[in-house]
CSV table of C-alpha atoms in Angstrom, one decimal:
chain,number,residue,atom,x,y,z
A,289,UNK,CA,85.6,83.6,241.4
A,290,UNK,CA,83.3,85.7,239.2
A,291,UNK,CA,79.6,86.3,239.9
A,292,UNK,CA,78.5,84.5,236.7
A,293,UNK,CA,80.5,81.4,237.8
A,294,UNK,CA,78.9,81.4,241.3
A,295,UNK,CA,75.5,81.7,239.7
A,296,UNK,CA,76.1,78.8,237.3
A,297,UNK,CA,77.4,76.7,240.2
A,298,UNK,CA,74.3,77.4,242.3
A,299,UNK,CA,72.0,76.6,239.4
A,300,UNK,CA,73.8,73.3,238.8
A,301,UNK,CA,73.3,72.3,242.4
A,302,UNK,CA,69.5,73.2,242.4
A,303,UNK,CA,68.8,71.4,239.1
A,304,UNK,CA,67.9,67.8,239.7
A,305,UNK,CA,67.6,64.9,237.3
A,306,UNK,CA,64.8,65.1,234.8
A,307,UNK,CA,63.1,62.5,232.5
A,308,UNK,CA,63.3,63.4,228.8
A,309,UNK,CA,60.2,64.9,227.2
A,310,UNK,CA,59.5,61.8,225.2
A,311,UNK,CA,59.6,59.5,228.2
A,312,UNK,CA,55.7,59.6,228.5
A,313,UNK,CA,55.5,57.9,225.1
A,314,UNK,CA,57.8,55.2,226.1
A,315,UNK,CA,56.0,54.6,229.4
A,316,UNK,CA,52.7,54.5,227.5
A,317,UNK,CA,54.1,52.0,225.0
A,318,UNK,CA,55.4,49.8,227.9
A,319,UNK,CA,52.0,50.0,229.7
A,320,UNK,CA,50.2,49.0,226.5
A,321,UNK,CA,52.5,46.1,225.9
A,322,UNK,CA,52.2,44.9,229.5
A,323,UNK,CA,48.4,45.2,229.3
A,324,UNK,CA,48.3,43.1,226.2
A,325,UNK,CA,50.5,40.5,227.8
A,326,UNK,CA,48.3,40.4,230.9
A,327,UNK,CA,45.1,40.3,228.9
A,328,UNK,CA,46.3,37.4,226.8
A,329,UNK,CA,47.8,35.7,229.9
A,330,UNK,CA,44.5,35.7,231.8
A,331,UNK,CA,42.4,35.2,228.7
A,332,UNK,CA,40.6,38.6,228.7
A,333,UNK,CA,38.7,39.0,225.4
A,334,UNK,CA,37.5,42.5,225.9
A,335,UNK,CA,39.7,45.2,224.4
A,336,UNK,CA,38.1,47.7,226.9
A,337,UNK,CA,39.6,45.7,229.8
A,338,UNK,CA,43.0,45.8,228.1
A,339,UNK,CA,42.7,49.6,227.8
A,340,UNK,CA,41.7,50.0,231.4
A,341,UNK,CA,44.7,47.9,232.5
A,342,UNK,CA,47.0,49.9,230.3
A,343,UNK,CA,45.7,53.2,231.8
A,344,UNK,CA,46.3,51.9,235.3
A,345,UNK,CA,49.8,50.6,234.5
A,346,UNK,CA,50.6,53.9,232.8
A,347,UNK,CA,49.8,55.8,236.0
A,348,UNK,CA,51.7,53.4,238.1
A,349,UNK,CA,54.8,53.3,235.8
A,350,UNK,CA,54.8,57.1,235.6
A,351,UNK,CA,54.9,57.4,239.4
A,352,UNK,CA,57.5,54.6,239.9
A,353,UNK,CA,59.9,55.9,237.2
A,354,UNK,CA,59.4,59.5,238.2
A,355,UNK,CA,60.0,58.8,241.9
A,356,UNK,CA,63.2,57.0,241.1
A,357,UNK,CA,64.7,59.6,238.7
A,358,UNK,CA,63.1,62.9,239.8
A,359,UNK,CA,61.9,62.3,243.3
A,360,UNK,CA,58.5,61.8,244.9
A,361,UNK,CA,57.4,65.4,244.6
A,362,UNK,CA,57.9,65.6,240.8
A,363,UNK,CA,56.5,62.1,240.5
A,364,UNK,CA,53.2,63.2,242.1
A,365,UNK,CA,53.0,66.1,239.6
A,366,UNK,CA,53.5,63.6,236.7
A,367,UNK,CA,50.9,61.3,238.1
A,368,UNK,CA,48.3,64.1,238.2
A,369,UNK,CA,49.2,65.0,234.6
A,370,UNK,CA,48.9,61.4,233.5
A,371,UNK,CA,45.5,61.2,235.2
A,372,UNK,CA,44.3,64.2,233.2
A,373,UNK,CA,45.4,62.5,230.0
A,374,UNK,CA,43.8,59.2,230.9
A,375,UNK,CA,40.5,61.0,231.7
A,376,UNK,CA,40.8,62.9,228.4
A,377,UNK,CA,41.2,59.6,226.5
A,378,UNK,CA,38.4,57.9,228.3
A,379,UNK,CA,36.1,60.8,227.2
A,380,UNK,CA,37.4,60.9,223.6
A,381,UNK,CA,37.5,57.2,222.7
A,382,UNK,CA,33.8,56.5,223.1
A,383,UNK,CA,33.0,59.6,221.1
A,384,UNK,CA,35.3,58.7,218.3
A,385,UNK,CA,34.0,55.1,218.4
A,386,UNK,CA,30.4,56.4,218.2
A,387,UNK,CA,31.1,58.6,215.2
A,388,UNK,CA,33.1,55.9,213.5
A,389,UNK,CA,30.4,53.3,213.8
A,390,UNK,CA,27.7,55.8,212.7
A,391,UNK,CA,29.6,56.9,209.7
A,392,UNK,CA,30.5,53.3,208.7
A,393,UNK,CA,27.0,52.1,208.9
A,394,UNK,CA,25.2,55.2,207.9
A,395,UNK,CA,26.8,55.7,204.5
A,396,UNK,CA,25.3,52.5,203.1
A,397,UNK,CA,22.1,54.1,202.1
A,398,UNK,CA,22.8,57.8,202.5
A,399,UNK,CA,22.5,59.4,199.1
A,400,UNK,CA,20.5,62.2,197.4
A,401,UNK,CA,17.6,59.8,196.8
A,402,UNK,CA,17.5,59.0,200.5
A,403,UNK,CA,17.5,62.7,201.5
A,404,UNK,CA,14.8,63.7,198.9
A,405,UNK,CA,12.2,61.0,199.3
A,406,UNK,CA,9.8,59.9,202.1
A,407,UNK,CA,8.8,56.4,203.1
A,408,UNK,CA,5.5,56.8,201.3
A,409,UNK,CA,4.2,53.4,200.4
A,410,UNK,CA,7.5,51.6,201.1
A,411,UNK,CA,7.2,49.1,203.9
A,412,UNK,CA,9.6,49.2,206.8
A,413,UNK,CA,11.0,45.8,205.8
A,414,UNK,CA,11.6,46.8,202.2
A,415,UNK,CA,14.6,48.6,200.8
A,416,UNK,CA,14.2,52.2,199.5
A,417,UNK,CA,12.4,55.2,200.9
A,418,UNK,CA,14.0,58.2,202.6
A,419,UNK,CA,13.9,60.8,205.3
A,420,UNK,CA,12.7,63.9,203.5
A,421,UNK,CA,9.5,63.9,205.5
A,422,UNK,CA,11.4,63.5,208.8
A,423,UNK,CA,13.9,66.3,207.9
A,424,UNK,CA,11.0,68.6,207.0
A,425,UNK,CA,9.2,67.8,210.3
A,426,UNK,CA,12.3,68.3,212.4
A,427,UNK,CA,13.0,71.7,210.7
A,428,UNK,CA,9.5,72.9,211.3
A,429,UNK,CA,9.1,71.7,214.8
A,430,UNK,CA,12.5,72.9,216.0
A,431,UNK,CA,12.1,76.2,214.1
A,432,UNK,CA,8.7,76.9,215.8
A,433,UNK,CA,10.1,75.9,219.2
A,434,UNK,CA,13.0,78.4,218.6
A,435,UNK,CA,10.6,81.2,217.7
A,436,UNK,CA,8.7,80.5,220.9
A,437,UNK,CA,11.4,79.6,223.3
A,438,UNK,CA,14.3,81.9,222.4
A,439,UNK,CA,12.5,85.3,222.9
A,440,UNK,CA,10.9,84.2,226.1
A,441,UNK,CA,14.3,82.9,227.4
A,442,UNK,CA,16.1,86.1,226.4
A,443,UNK,CA,13.5,88.3,228.0
A,444,UNK,CA,13.5,86.3,231.2
A,445,UNK,CA,17.3,86.5,231.4
A,446,UNK,CA,17.1,90.3,230.9
A,447,UNK,CA,14.7,90.5,233.7
A,448,UNK,CA,16.8,88.5,236.1
A,449,UNK,CA,20.0,90.4,235.3
A,450,UNK,CA,18.7,94.0,234.8
A,451,UNK,CA,15.5,94.2,236.8
A,452,UNK,CA,15.2,91.2,239.0
A,453,UNK,CA,15.2,91.9,242.7
A,454,UNK,CA,13.5,90.3,245.7
A,455,UNK,CA,11.4,87.2,246.0
A,456,UNK,CA,10.0,87.1,242.5
A,457,UNK,CA,13.5,87.0,240.9
A,458,UNK,CA,14.5,84.2,243.4
A,459,UNK,CA,11.4,82.2,242.5
A,460,UNK,CA,12.0,82.6,238.8
A,461,UNK,CA,15.7,81.5,239.2
A,462,UNK,CA,14.6,78.5,241.2
A,463,UNK,CA,12.1,77.4,238.6
A,464,UNK,CA,14.6,77.9,235.8
A,465,UNK,CA,17.0,75.6,237.7
A,466,UNK,CA,14.3,73.0,238.1
A,467,UNK,CA,13.3,73.2,234.5
A,468,UNK,CA,16.9,72.8,233.3
A,469,UNK,CA,16.9,69.2,234.6
A,470,UNK,CA,13.3,68.3,233.8
A,471,UNK,CA,13.0,65.0,231.8
A,472,UNK,CA,11.7,65.6,228.3
A,473,UNK,CA,8.9,63.1,228.8
A,474,UNK,CA,7.5,65.4,231.5
A,475,UNK,CA,7.2,68.3,229.0
A,476,UNK,CA,5.5,65.9,226.5
A,477,UNK,CA,3.0,64.7,229.1
A,478,UNK,CA,2.2,68.3,230.1
A,479,UNK,CA,1.3,69.3,226.5
A,480,UNK,CA,-0.5,65.9,226.0
A,481,UNK,CA,-2.7,66.6,229.0
A,482,UNK,CA,-3.7,70.0,227.4
A,483,UNK,CA,-4.4,68.2,224.1
A,484,UNK,CA,-6.6,65.7,225.9
A,485,UNK,CA,-8.5,68.4,227.6
A,486,UNK,CA,-9.0,70.3,224.3
A,487,UNK,CA,-9.6,67.0,222.4
A,488,UNK,CA,-6.9,67.7,219.9
A,489,UNK,CA,-5.3,65.1,217.6
A,490,UNK,CA,-1.5,64.8,217.2
A,491,UNK,CA,0.1,67.5,215.2
A,492,UNK,CA,3.6,69.0,214.7
A,493,UNK,CA,3.0,72.3,216.6
A,494,UNK,CA,2.3,70.3,219.8
A,495,UNK,CA,5.8,68.9,219.6
A,496,UNK,CA,7.1,72.4,219.1
A,497,UNK,CA,5.5,73.5,222.4
A,498,UNK,CA,7.1,70.7,224.3
A,499,UNK,CA,10.5,71.4,222.7
A,500,UNK,CA,10.1,75.1,223.6
A,501,UNK,CA,9.6,74.2,227.2
A,502,UNK,CA,12.9,72.2,227.1
A,503,UNK,CA,14.7,75.0,225.3
A,504,UNK,CA,13.7,78.0,227.5
A,505,UNK,CA,15.8,77.2,230.6
A,506,UNK,CA,18.9,76.6,228.5
A,507,UNK,CA,18.5,79.9,226.8
A,508,UNK,CA,17.8,81.7,230.1
A,509,UNK,CA,20.9,80.3,231.7
A,510,UNK,CA,23.3,81.0,228.8
A,511,UNK,CA,21.9,84.5,228.2
A,512,UNK,CA,22.0,85.3,231.9
A,513,UNK,CA,25.7,84.4,232.0
A,514,UNK,CA,26.5,86.5,228.9
A,515,UNK,CA,24.7,89.5,230.2
A,516,UNK,CA,26.6,89.3,233.5
A,517,UNK,CA,29.8,89.5,231.5
A,518,UNK,CA,28.9,93.0,230.2
A,519,UNK,CA,30.9,95.5,232.2
A,520,UNK,CA,28.8,97.8,234.4
A,521,UNK,CA,30.8,100.8,233.2
A,522,UNK,CA,29.1,100.5,229.8
A,523,UNK,CA,25.7,100.7,231.5
A,524,UNK,CA,26.7,103.5,233.7
A,525,UNK,CA,28.2,105.5,230.8
A,526,UNK,CA,25.0,105.2,228.9
A,527,UNK,CA,22.8,106.1,231.8
A,528,UNK,CA,25.0,109.1,232.6
A,529,UNK,CA,24.2,110.5,229.1
A,530,UNK,CA,20.5,110.4,229.9
A,531,UNK,CA,19.7,107.3,227.9
A,532,UNK,CA,16.7,105.4,229.3
A,533,UNK,CA,17.4,101.9,230.8
A,534,UNK,CA,15.4,100.0,228.2
A,535,UNK,CA,17.3,101.7,225.4
A,536,UNK,CA,20.6,101.1,227.2
A,537,UNK,CA,19.8,97.4,227.3
A,538,UNK,CA,18.7,97.4,223.6
A,539,UNK,CA,21.6,99.4,222.2
A,540,UNK,CA,24.5,98.7,224.6
A,541,UNK,CA,24.0,95.5,226.6
A,542,UNK,CA,22.5,93.2,224.0
A,543,UNK,CA,24.9,94.2,221.1
A,544,UNK,CA,27.9,93.6,223.4
A,545,UNK,CA,26.7,90.1,224.4
A,546,UNK,CA,25.0,89.1,221.1
A,547,UNK,CA,27.7,86.6,220.2
A,548,UNK,CA,27.4,84.6,223.4
A,549,UNK,CA,23.6,84.8,223.3
A,550,UNK,CA,23.5,83.4,219.8
A,551,UNK,CA,25.8,80.6,220.7
A,552,UNK,CA,23.6,79.7,223.6
A,553,UNK,CA,20.5,79.6,221.4
A,554,UNK,CA,22.3,77.4,218.9
A,555,UNK,CA,23.4,75.0,221.6
A,556,UNK,CA,19.8,74.9,222.9
A,557,UNK,CA,18.6,74.1,219.4
A,558,UNK,CA,21.1,71.3,219.1
A,559,UNK,CA,19.8,70.0,222.5
A,560,UNK,CA,16.2,69.8,221.5
A,561,UNK,CA,16.9,68.5,217.9
A,562,UNK,CA,17.5,65.0,219.3
A,563,UNK,CA,14.5,64.7,221.6
A,564,UNK,CA,12.3,61.7,220.8
A,565,UNK,CA,9.9,61.2,223.8
A,566,UNK,CA,7.8,64.4,223.4
A,567,UNK,CA,7.7,64.0,219.6
A,568,UNK,CA,6.5,60.3,220.0
A,569,UNK,CA,3.7,61.4,222.3
A,570,UNK,CA,2.5,64.5,220.5
A,571,UNK,CA,3.5,64.2,216.8
A,572,UNK,CA,2.8,60.5,216.6
A,573,UNK,CA,4.8,60.0,213.3
A,574,UNK,CA,3.8,59.9,209.6
A,575,UNK,CA,5.4,58.1,206.7
A,576,UNK,CA,4.1,60.6,204.2
A,577,UNK,CA,5.1,64.3,203.7
A,578,UNK,CA,3.1,66.7,205.8
A,579,UNK,CA,4.3,70.3,205.4
A,580,UNK,CA,1.7,71.7,207.7
A,581,UNK,CA,2.7,71.5,211.4
A,582,UNK,CA,-0.7,72.8,212.6
A,583,UNK,CA,-2.7,69.9,211.0
A,584,UNK,CA,-2.1,66.2,211.2
A,585,UNK,CA,0.7,64.0,212.4
A,586,UNK,CA,4.2,64.6,211.3
A,587,UNK,CA,7.6,62.8,211.6
A,588,UNK,CA,11.0,64.0,212.8
A,589,UNK,CA,14.5,62.6,212.6
A,590,UNK,CA,14.7,61.2,216.2
A,591,UNK,CA,11.3,59.7,215.9
A,592,UNK,CA,12.2,58.2,212.5
A,593,UNK,CA,15.3,56.6,213.9
A,594,UNK,CA,13.3,55.1,216.8
A,595,UNK,CA,10.6,53.7,214.5
A,596,UNK,CA,13.0,52.3,212.0
A,597,UNK,CA,15.2,50.6,214.7
A,598,UNK,CA,12.0,49.2,216.3
A,599,UNK,CA,11.1,47.6,213.0
A,600,UNK,CA,14.6,46.4,212.2
A,601,UNK,CA,14.2,42.9,213.6
A,602,UNK,CA,14.9,40.7,210.6
A,603,UNK,CA,14.9,43.7,208.2
A,604,UNK,CA,18.3,45.0,207.3
A,605,UNK,CA,16.8,47.8,205.2
A,606,UNK,CA,15.2,49.4,208.2
A,607,UNK,CA,18.4,49.0,210.2
A,608,UNK,CA,20.4,50.7,207.6
A,609,UNK,CA,17.9,53.6,207.3
A,610,UNK,CA,18.1,54.1,211.1
A,611,UNK,CA,21.9,54.5,210.9
A,612,UNK,CA,21.7,56.8,207.9
A,613,UNK,CA,19.2,59.0,209.7
A,614,UNK,CA,21.4,59.0,212.8
A,615,UNK,CA,24.3,60.2,210.7
A,616,UNK,CA,22.1,63.0,209.2
A,617,UNK,CA,21.1,64.1,212.7
A,618,UNK,CA,24.7,64.1,213.9
A,619,UNK,CA,25.6,66.2,210.9
A,620,UNK,CA,22.8,68.6,211.6
A,621,UNK,CA,23.9,69.1,215.2
A,622,UNK,CA,27.5,69.5,214.1
A,623,UNK,CA,26.6,72.2,211.6
A,624,UNK,CA,24.7,74.1,214.3
A,625,UNK,CA,27.7,73.9,216.6
A,626,UNK,CA,30.0,75.2,213.9
A,627,UNK,CA,27.6,78.0,213.1
A,628,UNK,CA,27.5,78.9,216.8
A,629,UNK,CA,31.3,79.0,217.0
A,630,UNK,CA,31.5,81.1,213.9
A,631,UNK,CA,29.0,83.6,215.2
A,632,UNK,CA,30.7,83.8,218.5
A,633,UNK,CA,34.0,84.5,216.9
A,634,UNK,CA,32.5,87.0,214.5
A,635,UNK,CA,30.7,88.9,217.2
A,636,UNK,CA,33.5,88.7,219.8
A,637,UNK,CA,34.7,92.0,221.1
A,638,UNK,CA,37.7,93.3,219.1
A,639,UNK,CA,40.8,93.7,221.3
A,640,UNK,CA,43.5,96.1,220.4
A,641,UNK,CA,46.3,98.2,221.9
């Protein structure tokens, strides 16, 4: 017998029965059909309950059929894979549902007039008005917060990675970790206490200060991780040429990690753009256009949404405006994330042979 024949014979004895690649789709269809039957049989009205039953049956059917055809070991592998898919669907379905509902309800009044006019003299219960004043307030407040928080966060991360040693660095790291999980209302109360001491009235820049406090730890953490990814060989090569350390950081380390740093800043901006509590405390809200963040109350998109929904009892116009503003805010955050991804891809290190 030839060597090739012996090899084929051994391979045939080691290869067990396998389910076809499309078997998961048939198992999923069977699980859904069984879940619908069970739901109707026991009179379950919630489609969420039907989905959970279908997910459970999908895992059980996968293990049972896999154990019979492929053996228990391969069945366990399929069960873990099915659990990953079920977890993925459980995470995606609420997100898709949220976006679908927001788009379906937000497009009712979302038009150029809505984006270019303020509430002005329009009552909350009346149709009309727009969110121009809220968009302007959000852009100014988030922009000022970025101007304050981003440089401080980047410089703090540079200190921790390039210079930080000993107890001071450990203390800074500890407080950054604490600030990362701080509730937004706490930052608002801190700035509000300063305003009460100085006897200041609500104004847009106060909200920017609170948002900067929330932004800084995110920027520190993301920048710190990006700086740690820069190979030490680049630093050593620059220092070996006699370049000072500060110039090495400025000309070598930061340009190498600028894509990741920019992405972290964009994500931090997206995080603070939806904050409502500090803005409610410090900016107070304004139905008219106020382009000066240093004088007088302003509005913002999250605050506008909250106020319109609070006044929506019996007023469909305010309810529709709240959903339209929510859709605008989601679009704003989505654009920021797309910009961050584009910058990260643009500034990513070029790989070659």
